[in-house]
Amino acid sequence: MRLPIILDTDPGIDDAAAIAAALFAPELDLQLMTTVAGNVSVEKTTRNALQLLHFWEANVPLAQGAAKPLVRPLRDAAYVHGQSGMEGYDFMEHQRQPLEKPAFIAIRDALMHSPEPVTLVAIGPLTNIALLLSQYPECQFNIRRLVIMGGSAGRGNFTPNAEFNIAIDPEAAAQVFQSGLEIVMCGLDVTNQAVLTPDYLATLPTLNKTGKMLHSLFSHYRSGSMQSGLRMHDLCAIAWLVRPELFTLKPCFVAVETQGTYTAGTTVVDIEGRLGQPANVQVALGLDVDGFRAWVAEMFRLAP
Ligand code: BDR
Ligand code: CA
C-alpha cells in the first residue's frame, strides 16, 4: 500500500528535487499538488510546477494557491533560485492548466473524498495550510499528519533566527503549529546537513533525463554550490516519509514568534521543556547523512 500524500510547494529548485521524490519513490502516492507564493510569485511557482509535471508526464492534478502571505507582503528567494524560481533549464511548451479552484479548496475536496487519511507535506510557506485549517476545520479528521520543511531549533537562513518558509508567513505558521495536527518539522537542524556532494552532483547528467535536468537546475541553485555541495532542504520532508529511521525526532513545544522586530518567523523550539507546555511538534534534530545520500541516489535512479 502506497502512502497517499498531498504536496504543497513553491518550486523552487530544491522543491523540484522533492517533487521528483514524491513522484518516483515507490512508497508514495502523490494525489494532488498545490502551489504557494514563496521562492517566487505564485504565478511563477505554478508555472514551474506544471512544467515539472509535464516533463515527467505525470497525471497529478495541480491547484494554484495563495498569492501572498496572510498579513505580510511577499518577500521572495529569487536570490537562491533565480528570477523564474527554477533557473537553468529550458522546459518544453505545454497546454497544462491548474484546476479551477484555489489550493485550499482543492485540498479540502481531496481530503473529504479520500477513503483513508492523507499525509500533507508542505515545503513552502504555510499560507495554504493555514487557510485550509481556518476555513475547513471539519477536514482535519482525514489529515494523517503534516510534514513540513521549515523552521529551525538554532540559527535561521533568512534572518539571523528565522528560516525562510516560516519567516515569509509567520502568522500562518503560528496558526498551523497551534492547530493540534500531528506535525513533523524537518528544519534547518537536519536540512543544512542534507548536502549532496560535488562528486555525486557530477554524476547526475549521466543518470537519466531527470538527472540531466536537475543538474542544470542545481548549477543555478544558491543554497551551497556545485563546488562545495548543495543543501536539499525540501527533499528531507519526503525522505522522512519513506526513510524515517534516518532521522532523530524529539517531541517539543514549538511556538512561532510573530511580534518581534528582529525575530518574527523564529520557531522557538523548547528542547529542554523550560516553558512547561505540552509538545505540539515532532522536531527532527538528527540525520544519518550517508543514509540520506544513499536514498537520494537510489530514488533518482528510479526516475526516467
Ligand atoms: C526553504 O526555503 C526555500 O528557498 C527552499 O525551497 C526551502 O523550502 C529552505 O529554507
Ligand atoms: Ca520550498
JSON list of C-alpha atoms in Angstrom, two decimals, residues 69-71 125-131 133 165-166 168-178 256 258:
[
{"chain": "A", "resi": 69, "resn": "PRO", "atom": "CA", "xyz": [1.20, 35.58, 2.99]},
{"chain": "A", "resi": 70, "resn": "LEU", "atom": "CA", "xyz": [-1.80, 36.00, 5.35]},
{"chain": "A", "resi": 71, "resn": "VAL", "atom": "CA", "xyz": [-0.92, 39.51, 6.53]},
{"chain": "A", "resi": 125, "resn": "PRO", "atom": "CA", "xyz": [5.32, 28.98, 3.43]},
{"chain": "A", "resi": 126, "resn": "LEU", "atom": "CA", "xyz": [2.31, 27.57, 5.31]},
{"chain": "A", "resi": 127, "resn": "THR", "atom": "CA", "xyz": [-0.28, 30.02, 3.92]},
{"chain": "A", "resi": 128, "resn": "ASN", "atom": "CA", "xyz": [-2.45, 27.43, 2.11]},
{"chain": "A", "resi": 129, "resn": "ILE", "atom": "CA", "xyz": [-2.43, 25.07, 5.08]},
{"chain": "A", "resi": 130, "resn": "ALA", "atom": "CA", "xyz": [-3.49, 27.87, 7.46]},
{"chain": "A", "resi": 131, "resn": "LEU", "atom": "CA", "xyz": [-6.33, 28.83, 5.08]},
{"chain": "A", "resi": 133, "resn": "LEU", "atom": "CA", "xyz": [-7.49, 24.75, 8.66]},
{"chain": "A", "resi": 165, "resn": "ASN", "atom": "CA", "xyz": [9.42, 29.29, 4.87]},
{"chain": "A", "resi": 166, "resn": "ILE", "atom": "CA", "xyz": [8.37, 30.32, 8.38]},
{"chain": "A", "resi": 168, "resn": "ILE", "atom": "CA", "xyz": [7.71, 34.57, 4.96]},
{"chain": "A", "resi": 169, "resn": "ASP", "atom": "CA", "xyz": [4.39, 33.81, 6.67]},
{"chain": "A", "resi": 170, "resn": "PRO", "atom": "CA", "xyz": [4.84, 33.62, 10.45]},
{"chain": "A", "resi": 171, "resn": "GLU", "atom": "CA", "xyz": [1.12, 34.19, 11.13]},
{"chain": "A", "resi": 172, "resn": "ALA", "atom": "CA", "xyz": [0.21, 31.16, 9.01]},
{"chain": "A", "resi": 173, "resn": "ALA", "atom": "CA", "xyz": [2.88, 29.05, 10.67]},
{"chain": "A", "resi": 174, "resn": "ALA", "atom": "CA", "xyz": [1.73, 30.09, 14.16]},
{"chain": "A", "resi": 175, "resn": "GLN", "atom": "CA", "xyz": [-1.84, 29.09, 13.31]},
{"chain": "A", "resi": 176, "resn": "VAL", "atom": "CA", "xyz": [-0.78, 25.73, 11.90]},
{"chain": "A", "resi": 177, "resn": "PHE", "atom": "CA", "xyz": [1.52, 24.93, 14.82]},
{"chain": "A", "resi": 178, "resn": "GLN", "atom": "CA", "xyz": [-1.35, 25.59, 17.25]},
{"chain": "A", "resi": 256, "resn": "VAL", "atom": "CA", "xyz": [6.29, 30.77, 16.20]},
{"chain": "A", "resi": 258, "resn": "THR", "atom": "CA", "xyz": [5.00, 36.79, 15.15]}
]
